[in-house]
Coordinates of C-alpha atoms in Angstrom, one line a residue:
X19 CA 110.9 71.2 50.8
X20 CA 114.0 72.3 52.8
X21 CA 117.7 72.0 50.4
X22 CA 120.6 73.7 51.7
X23 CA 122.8 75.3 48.9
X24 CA 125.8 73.9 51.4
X25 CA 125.0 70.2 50.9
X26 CA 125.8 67.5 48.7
X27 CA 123.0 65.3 48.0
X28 CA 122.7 61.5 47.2
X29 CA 119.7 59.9 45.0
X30 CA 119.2 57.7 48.2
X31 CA 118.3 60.8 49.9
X32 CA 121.2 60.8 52.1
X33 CA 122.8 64.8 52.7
X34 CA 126.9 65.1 53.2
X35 CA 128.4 68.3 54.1
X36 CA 132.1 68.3 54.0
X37 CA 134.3 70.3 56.2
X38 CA 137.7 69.8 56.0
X39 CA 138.0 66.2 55.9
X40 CA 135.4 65.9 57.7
X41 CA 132.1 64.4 56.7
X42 CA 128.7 64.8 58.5
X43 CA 125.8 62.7 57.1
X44 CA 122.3 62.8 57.3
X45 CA 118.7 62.0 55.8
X46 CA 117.0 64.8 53.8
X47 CA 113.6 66.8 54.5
X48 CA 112.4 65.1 51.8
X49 CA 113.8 61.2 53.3
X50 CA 112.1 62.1 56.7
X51 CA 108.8 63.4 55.6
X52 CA 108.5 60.4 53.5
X53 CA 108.9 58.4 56.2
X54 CA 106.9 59.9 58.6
X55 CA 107.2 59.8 62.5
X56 CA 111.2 58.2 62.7
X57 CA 110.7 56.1 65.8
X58 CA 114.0 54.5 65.7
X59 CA 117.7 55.2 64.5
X60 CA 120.3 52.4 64.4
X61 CA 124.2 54.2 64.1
X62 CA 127.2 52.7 64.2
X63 CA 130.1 52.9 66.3
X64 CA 133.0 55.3 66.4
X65 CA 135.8 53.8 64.5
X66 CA 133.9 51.7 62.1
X67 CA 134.8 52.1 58.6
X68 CA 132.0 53.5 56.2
X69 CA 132.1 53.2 52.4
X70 CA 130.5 54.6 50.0
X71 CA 127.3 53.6 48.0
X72 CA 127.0 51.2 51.6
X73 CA 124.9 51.1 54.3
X74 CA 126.0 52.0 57.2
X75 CA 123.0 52.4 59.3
X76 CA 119.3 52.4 59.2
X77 CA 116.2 54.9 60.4
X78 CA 112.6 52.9 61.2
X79 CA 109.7 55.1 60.9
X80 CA 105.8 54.2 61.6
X81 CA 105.8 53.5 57.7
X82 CA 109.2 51.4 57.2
X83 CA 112.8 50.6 57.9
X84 CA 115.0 52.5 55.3
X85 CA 119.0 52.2 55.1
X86 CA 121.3 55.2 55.2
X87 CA 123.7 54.6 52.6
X88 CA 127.1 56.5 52.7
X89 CA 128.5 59.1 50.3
X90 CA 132.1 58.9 51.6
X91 CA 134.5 56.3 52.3
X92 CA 136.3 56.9 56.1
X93 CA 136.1 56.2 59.9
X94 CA 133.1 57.2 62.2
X95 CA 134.6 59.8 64.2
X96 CA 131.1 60.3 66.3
X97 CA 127.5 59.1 66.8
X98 CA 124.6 61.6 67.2
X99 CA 123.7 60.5 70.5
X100 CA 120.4 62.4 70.8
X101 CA 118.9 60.7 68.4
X102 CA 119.1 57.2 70.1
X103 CA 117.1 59.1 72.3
X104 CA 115.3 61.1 70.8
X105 CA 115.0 59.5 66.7
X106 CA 112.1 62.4 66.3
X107 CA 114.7 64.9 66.2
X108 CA 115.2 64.2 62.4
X109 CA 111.6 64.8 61.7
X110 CA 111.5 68.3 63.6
X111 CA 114.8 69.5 61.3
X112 CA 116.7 67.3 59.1
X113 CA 119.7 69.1 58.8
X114 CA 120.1 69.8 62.0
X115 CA 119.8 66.0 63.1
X116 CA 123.1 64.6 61.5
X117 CA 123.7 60.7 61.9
X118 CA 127.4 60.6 62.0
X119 CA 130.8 62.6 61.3
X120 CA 133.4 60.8 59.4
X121 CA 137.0 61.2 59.2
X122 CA 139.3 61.3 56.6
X123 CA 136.9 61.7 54.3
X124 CA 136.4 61.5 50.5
X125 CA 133.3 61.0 48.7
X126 CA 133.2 58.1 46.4
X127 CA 129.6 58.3 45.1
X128 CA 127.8 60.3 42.6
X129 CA 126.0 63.7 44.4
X130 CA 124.3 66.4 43.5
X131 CA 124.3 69.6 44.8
X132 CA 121.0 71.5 45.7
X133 CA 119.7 72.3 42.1
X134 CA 120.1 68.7 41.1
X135 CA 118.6 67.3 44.1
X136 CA 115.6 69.4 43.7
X137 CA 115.2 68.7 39.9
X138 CA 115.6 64.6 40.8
X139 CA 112.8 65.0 43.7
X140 CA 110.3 66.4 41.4

């Protein structure tokens, strides 16, 4: 199982990495490969506000339809656009395959980092 040092990690399996104000979100290795083949990624749209411990989009796979719940409160300042056409892309690398970017920024949940993640996915 793939976790970046670089990441904070959610016990919903969401990953945030935090640049400057700036949030990107995904789904872990360990989400995706749970879920199997991701067939479908619902995002929302740039400007919506997300808050933390919410949902604020969802992923359906061959196996279920899972919300993505958001470590940070702030304003979707983009969409992953190759993923609503190409959802797969989150299966083939994770971390590459962020969801959104947020702006203004601040996490408002409980995360781990990579050590903690691994111990709570064992």
């Amino acid at each position: 199982m793939n976790i970046p040092e670089n990441l904070h990690y959610t016990e919903t399996h969401e990953w945030c990495l935090l640049e400057g104000g700036m949030a990107r979100i995904g789904i872990t290795d360990y989400a995706q490969n749970e879920l199997g083949d991701i067939v479908f990624v619902n995002l929302p749209e740039v400007g919506d506000e997300v808050v933390a411990g919410e949902s604020f989009a969802d992923v359906e796979s061959v196996k279920a339809v899972s919300e993505v719940v958001s470590p940070v409160n702030g304003t979707v300042a983009e969409v992953n656009e190759e993923l609503l056409d190409n959802p797969a892309l989150v299966n083939e690398g994770a971390y590459d395959a962020w969801l959104i970017r947020v702006e203004g920024a601040e996490i408002g949940m409980d995360v781990m980092d990579a050590a903690g993640y691994a111990a709570f996915c064992e």
